[in-house]
PDB file of C-alpha atoms in Angstrom:
ATOM      1  CA  ILE K   1      -8.757  -5.463   1.385  1.00  0.00           C
ATOM      2  CA  VAL K   2     -10.164  -2.075   0.421  1.00  0.00           C
ATOM      3  CA  GLN K   3     -12.577  -1.900   3.348  1.00  0.00           C
ATOM      4  CA  HIS K   4      -9.858  -2.706   5.886  1.00  0.00           C
ATOM      5  CA  ALA K   5      -7.467  -0.214   4.278  1.00  0.00           C
ATOM      6  CA  GLN K   6     -10.133   2.511   4.339  1.00  0.00           C
ATOM      7  CA  LEU K   7     -10.846   1.822   7.993  1.00  0.00           C
ATOM      8  CA  ALA K   8      -7.113   1.858   8.757  1.00  0.00           C
ATOM      9  CA  VAL K   9      -6.679   5.266   7.119  1.00  0.00           C
ATOM     10  CA  THR K  10      -9.816   6.792   8.643  1.00  0.00           C
ATOM     11  CA  GLY K  11      -9.355   5.340  12.129  1.00  0.00           C
ATOM     12  CA  GLY K  12     -12.511   3.270  11.944  1.00  0.00           C
ATOM     13  CA  SER K  13     -13.330  -0.323  12.703  1.00  0.00           C
ATOM     14  CA  SER K  14     -15.660  -2.866  11.152  1.00  0.00           C
ATOM     15  CA  SER K  15     -16.470  -4.088  14.671  1.00  0.00           C
ATOM     16  CA  SER K  16     -16.830  -0.732  16.413  1.00  0.00           C
ATOM     17  CA  GLY K  17     -19.731  -0.457  18.778  1.00  0.00           C
ATOM     18  CA  VAL K  18     -21.553   2.709  19.720  1.00  0.00           C
ATOM     19  CA  GLY K  19     -19.961   2.902  23.155  1.00  0.00           C
ATOM     20  CA  GLN K  20     -16.377   2.168  22.163  1.00  0.00           C
ATOM     21  CA  GLU K  21     -13.851   4.669  23.430  1.00  0.00           C
ATOM     22  CA  GLY K  22     -10.124   5.232  23.772  1.00  0.00           C
ATOM     23  CA  ASP K  23      -8.217   1.982  24.074  1.00  0.00           C
ATOM     24  CA  ALA K  24     -10.982  -0.172  22.565  1.00  0.00           C
ATOM     25  CA  THR K  25     -11.216   2.085  19.524  1.00  0.00           C
ATOM     26  CA  CYS K  26      -7.427   2.101  19.186  1.00  0.00           C
ATOM     27  CA  THR K  27      -7.234  -1.706  19.465  1.00  0.00           C
ATOM     28  CA  ALA K  28      -9.970  -2.155  16.859  1.00  0.00           C
ATOM     29  CA  TRP K  29      -8.195   0.337  14.562  1.00  0.00           C
ATOM     30  CA  GLN K  30      -4.872  -1.515  15.013  1.00  0.00           C
ATOM     31  CA  MET K  31      -6.608  -4.743  13.966  1.00  0.00           C
ATOM     32  CA  GLU K  32      -7.910  -3.051  10.809  1.00  0.00           C
ATOM     33  CA  CYS K  33      -4.363  -1.913  10.014  1.00  0.00           C
ATOM     34  CA  LYS K  34      -3.016  -5.421  10.515  1.00  0.00           C
ATOM     35  CA  LEU K  35      -5.807  -7.010   8.452  1.00  0.00           C
ATOM     36  CA  ALA K  36      -5.270  -4.603   5.565  1.00  0.00           C
ATOM     37  CA  THR K  37      -1.501  -5.152   5.616  1.00  0.00           C
ATOM     38  CA  GLN K  38      -1.770  -8.946   5.869  1.00  0.00           C
ATOM     39  CA  TYR K  39      -4.414  -9.206   3.126  1.00  0.00           C
ATOM     40  CA  ILE K  40      -2.210  -7.176   0.799  1.00  0.00           C
ATOM     41  CA  LYS K  41       0.732  -9.444   1.644  1.00  0.00           C
ATOM     42  CA  CYS K  42      -1.459 -12.448   0.755  1.00  0.00           C
ATOM     43  CA  MET K  43      -2.313 -10.845  -2.586  1.00  0.00           C
ATOM     44  CA  THR K  44       1.409 -10.389  -3.186  1.00  0.00           C
ATOM     45  CA  GLU K  45       1.725 -14.175  -2.954  1.00  0.00           C
ATOM     46  CA  VAL K  46      -1.326 -14.855  -5.148  1.00  0.00           C
ATOM     47  CA  ILE K  47      -0.401 -12.581  -8.073  1.00  0.00           C
ATOM     48  CA  PRO K  48       2.402 -14.842  -9.408  1.00  0.00           C
ATOM     49  CA  MET K  49      -0.074 -17.734  -9.522  1.00  0.00           C
ATOM     50  CA  LEU K  50      -2.561 -15.965 -11.787  1.00  0.00           C
ATOM     51  CA  GLU K  51      -0.675 -16.838 -14.973  1.00  0.00           C
ATOM     52  CA  ILE K  52      -2.417 -14.238 -17.123  1.00  0.00           C
ATOM     53  CA  GLU K  53      -0.111 -13.658 -20.032  1.00  0.00           C
ATOM     54  CA  GLN K  54      -1.176 -13.542 -23.664  1.00  0.00           C
ATOM     55  CA  VAL K  55      -4.899 -13.958 -22.938  1.00  0.00           C
ATOM     56  CA  VAL K  56      -5.389 -10.542 -21.337  1.00  0.00           C
ATOM     57  CA  HIS K  57      -8.371  -9.722 -23.539  1.00  0.00           C
ATOM     58  CA  SER K  58     -10.175 -13.025 -23.022  1.00  0.00           C
ATOM     59  CA  ASP K  59      -9.255 -14.171 -19.493  1.00  0.00           C
ATOM     60  CA  PRO K  60     -12.337 -13.781 -17.242  1.00  0.00           C
ATOM     61  CA  ARG K  61     -10.123 -12.934 -14.227  1.00  0.00           C
ATOM     62  CA  VAL K  62      -8.726  -9.777 -15.814  1.00  0.00           C
ATOM     63  CA  PRO K  63     -11.483  -7.367 -14.611  1.00  0.00           C
ATOM     64  CA  ALA K  64     -11.069  -8.546 -10.997  1.00  0.00           C
ATOM     65  CA  VAL K  65      -7.275  -8.215 -11.186  1.00  0.00           C
ATOM     66  CA  ARG K  66      -7.563  -4.754 -12.739  1.00  0.00           C
ATOM     67  CA  SER K  67      -9.952  -3.750  -9.966  1.00  0.00           C
ATOM     68  CA  LEU K  68      -7.457  -4.971  -7.367  1.00  0.00           C
ATOM     69  CA  LEU K  69      -4.664  -3.002  -9.027  1.00  0.00           C
ATOM     70  CA  ASP K  70      -6.855   0.125  -9.079  1.00  0.00           C
ATOM     71  CA  ASN K  71      -7.512  -0.361  -5.376  1.00  0.00           C
ATOM     72  CA  LEU K  72      -3.808  -0.847  -4.640  1.00  0.00           C
ATOM     73  CA  THR K  73      -3.125   2.443  -6.391  1.00  0.00           C
ATOM     74  CA  GLN K  74      -5.741   4.216  -4.266  1.00  0.00           C
ATOM     75  CA  ILE K  75      -4.365   2.692  -1.060  1.00  0.00           C
ATOM     76  CA  CYS K  76      -0.854   3.736  -2.042  1.00  0.00           C
ATOM     77  CA  GLN K  77      -2.030   7.315  -2.604  1.00  0.00           C
ATOM     78  CA  ALA K  78      -3.851   7.387   0.750  1.00  0.00           C
ATOM     79  CA  VAL K  79      -0.902   6.193   2.850  1.00  0.00           C
ATOM     80  CA  LYS K  80       2.078   7.669   1.000  1.00  0.00           C
ATOM     81  CA  ALA K  81       2.696  10.574   3.381  1.00  0.00           C
ATOM     82  CA  TYR K  82       5.570  10.266   5.803  1.00  0.00           C
ATOM     83  CA  PRO K  83       5.174  11.041   8.609  1.00  0.00           C
ATOM     84  CA  PHE K  84       1.456  10.372   8.315  1.00  0.00           C
ATOM     85  CA  GLY K  85      -0.250  13.730   8.599  1.00  0.00           C
ATOM     86  CA  SER K  86      -3.815  13.551   9.830  1.00  0.00           C
ATOM     87  CA  THR K  87      -5.011  11.777  12.936  1.00  0.00           C
ATOM     88  CA  PRO K  88      -8.634  10.636  12.661  1.00  0.00           C
ATOM     89  CA  SER K  89     -10.989  12.232  15.202  1.00  0.00           C
ATOM     90  CA  THR K  90     -11.940   8.784  16.532  1.00  0.00           C
ATOM     91  CA  LEU K  91      -8.360   8.324  17.761  1.00  0.00           C
ATOM     92  CA  MET K  92      -7.610  11.842  18.998  1.00  0.00           C
ATOM     93  CA  GLY K  93      -7.801  10.945  22.682  1.00  0.00           C
ATOM     94  CA  VAL K  94      -5.239   8.127  22.445  1.00  0.00           C
ATOM     95  CA  SER K  95      -1.751   8.954  23.692  1.00  0.00           C
ATOM     96  CA  SER K  96       1.106   8.807  21.157  1.00  0.00           C
ATOM     97  CA  ILE K  97      -1.387   8.063  18.369  1.00  0.00           C
ATOM     98  CA  GLN K  98       0.507  10.162  15.810  1.00  0.00           C
ATOM     99  CA  GLN K  99       3.556   7.906  16.089  1.00  0.00           C
ATOM    100  CA  GLU K 100       1.367   4.784  15.936  1.00  0.00           C
ATOM    101  CA  MET K 101      -0.456   6.140  12.848  1.00  0.00           C
ATOM    102  CA  THR K 102       2.878   6.747  11.132  1.00  0.00           C
ATOM    103  CA  ILE K 103       4.087   3.228  11.948  1.00  0.00           C
ATOM    104  CA  GLN K 104       0.877   1.508  10.816  1.00  0.00           C
ATOM    105  CA  MET K 105       0.524   3.566   7.626  1.00  0.00           C
ATOM    106  CA  ASP K 106       4.190   2.888   6.820  1.00  0.00           C
ATOM    107  CA  LYS K 107       3.574  -0.867   7.095  1.00  0.00           C
ATOM    108  CA  LEU K 108       0.519  -0.564   4.863  1.00  0.00           C
ATOM    109  CA  TYR K 109       2.464   1.562   2.347  1.00  0.00           C
ATOM    110  CA  ARG K 110       5.334  -0.950   2.182  1.00  0.00           C
ATOM    111  CA  ALA K 111       2.959  -3.907   1.792  1.00  0.00           C
ATOM    112  CA  THR K 112       1.106  -2.068  -0.978  1.00  0.00           C
ATOM    113  CA  LEU K 113       4.310  -1.175  -2.836  1.00  0.00           C
ATOM    114  CA  THR K 114       5.553  -4.755  -2.501  1.00  0.00           C
ATOM    115  CA  CYS K 115       2.284  -6.014  -3.975  1.00  0.00           C
ATOM    116  CA  CYS K 116       2.649  -3.481  -6.793  1.00  0.00           C
ATOM    117  CA  MET K 117       6.169  -4.801  -7.458  1.00  0.00           C
ATOM    118  CA  SER K 118       4.824  -8.351  -7.618  1.00  0.00           C
ATOM    119  CA  SER K 119       2.180  -7.153 -10.075  1.00  0.00           C
ATOM    120  CA  MET K 120       4.843  -5.390 -12.102  1.00  0.00           C
ATOM    121  CA  LYS K 121       6.954  -8.534 -12.232  1.00  0.00           C
ATOM    122  CA  TYR K 122       4.240 -11.114 -12.940  1.00  0.00           C
ATOM    123  CA  GLN K 123       1.487  -9.072 -14.608  1.00  0.00           C
ATOM    124  CA  PRO K 124       3.298  -6.154 -16.282  1.00  0.00           C
ATOM    125  CA  GLN K 125       0.698  -5.782 -19.024  1.00  0.00           C
ATOM    126  CA  LEU K 126      -2.076  -5.356 -16.434  1.00  0.00           C
ATOM    127  CA  PHE K 127      -0.061  -3.118 -14.122  1.00  0.00           C
ATOM    128  CA  ALA K 128       1.042  -0.792 -16.944  1.00  0.00           C
ATOM    129  CA  THR K 129      -1.990   1.468 -16.482  1.00  0.00           C
ATOM    130  CA  GLN K 130      -1.151   1.908 -12.781  1.00  0.00           C
ATOM    131  CA  ILE K 131       2.433   3.098 -13.246  1.00  0.00           C
ATOM    132  CA  THR K 132       1.506   6.739 -13.857  1.00  0.00           C
ATOM    133  CA  ALA K 133      -0.404   6.846 -10.556  1.00  0.00           C
ATOM    134  CA  VAL K 134       1.910   4.807  -8.326  1.00  0.00           C
ATOM    135  CA  LEU K 135       5.307   6.038  -9.506  1.00  0.00           C
ATOM    136  CA  PRO K 136       4.766   9.679  -8.420  1.00  0.00           C
ATOM    137  CA  SER K 137       3.764   8.518  -4.927  1.00  0.00           C
ATOM    138  CA  VAL K 138       7.166   6.852  -4.689  1.00  0.00           C
ATOM    139  CA  VAL K 139       9.365   9.413  -6.432  1.00  0.00           C
ATOM    140  CA  GLU K 140       7.816  12.660  -5.141  1.00  0.00           C
ATOM    141  CA  PRO K 141       8.661  12.070  -1.468  1.00  0.00           C
ATOM    142  CA  ILE K 142      12.283  11.373  -2.370  1.00  0.00           C
ATOM    143  CA  LEU K 143      12.476  14.553  -4.437  1.00  0.00           C
ATOM    144  CA  THR K 144      10.407  16.907  -2.282  1.00  0.00           C
ATOM    145  CA  LEU K 145      10.969  15.998   1.373  1.00  0.00           C
ATOM    146  CA  ASP K 146      13.671  17.767   3.276  1.00  0.00           C
ATOM    147  CA  GLU K 147      16.793  15.972   4.415  1.00  0.00           C
ATOM    148  CA  ALA K 148      15.657  15.586   8.037  1.00  0.00           C
ATOM    149  CA  VAL K 149      12.417  13.820   7.059  1.00  0.00           C
ATOM    150  CA  LEU K 150      14.228  11.533   4.620  1.00  0.00           C
ATOM    151  CA  GLN K 151      16.752  10.639   7.313  1.00  0.00           C
ATOM    152  CA  SER K 152      13.945   9.861   9.749  1.00  0.00           C
ATOM    153  CA  MET K 153      12.267   7.451   7.320  1.00  0.00           C
ATOM    154  CA  PRO K 154      12.575   3.786   8.197  1.00  0.00           C
ATOM    155  CA  VAL K 155      15.261   2.016   6.182  1.00  0.00           C
ATOM    156  CA  LYS K 156      12.729  -0.635   5.110  1.00  0.00           C
ATOM    157  CA  ARG K 157      10.579   2.067   3.529  1.00  0.00           C
ATOM    158  CA  LEU K 158      13.497   3.539   1.596  1.00  0.00           C
ATOM    159  CA  ILE K 159      14.564   0.081   0.424  1.00  0.00           C
ATOM    160  CA  VAL K 160      11.070  -0.730  -0.867  1.00  0.00           C
ATOM    161  CA  MET K 161      10.790   2.669  -2.552  1.00  0.00           C
ATOM    162  CA  THR K 162      14.144   2.392  -4.320  1.00  0.00           C
ATOM    163  CA  SER K 163      13.418  -1.233  -5.284  1.00  0.00           C
ATOM    164  CA  PHE K 164      10.170  -0.105  -6.862  1.00  0.00           C
ATOM    165  CA  ILE K 165      11.918   2.616  -8.861  1.00  0.00           C
ATOM    166  CA  GLN K 166      14.592   0.115  -9.941  1.00  0.00           C
ATOM    167  CA  MET K 167      11.923  -2.346 -11.145  1.00  0.00           C
ATOM    168  CA  VAL K 168      10.195   0.371 -13.164  1.00  0.00           C
ATOM    169  CA  LEU K 169      13.497   1.312 -14.814  1.00  0.00           C
ATOM    170  CA  GLN K 170      14.274  -2.327 -15.641  1.00  0.00           C
ATOM    171  CA  CYS K 171      10.879  -3.227 -17.090  1.00  0.00           C
ATOM    172  CA  ALA K 172      10.974  -2.886 -20.855  1.00  0.00           C
ATOM    173  CA  LEU K 173       7.185  -2.427 -21.010  1.00  0.00           C
ATOM    174  CA  TYR K 174       7.376   0.805 -19.000  1.00  0.00           C
TER     175      TYR K 174
END
């Protein structure tokens, strides 16, 4: 998940050859974006099945789950900007890449936030340490972006962001 997300953000590809240019690089990058987004969506489905409750200190799966949650936090921080600001140099020659970057990073951001919400719902004791890092990446854009940028945000993004804030406010642990 982390490798694909890193490649999506940096414009790289795990299958990039030395001679890849333009459209091939863009296609490979789009695949990395889709893989990262789909893997995170799969994790969203797996988290409720973990059933880690009162055995947080003794369950052998806890370090792996904590590592995943740390990675989700890092991904969320990397893709939180809207519109996405920097175009990787590997994709500079591709037409309308800025719009495509914004669309792909938005999908990755929404998938990551949805996975965080699943973690919050089913593993609140493990996700508690992530709240201080993830919450600002959700609240700050709402508070700091100008009206035009907020109005240009996709409705799905705003719905996921407000749902996340609502979950935080409803969770007694936080």
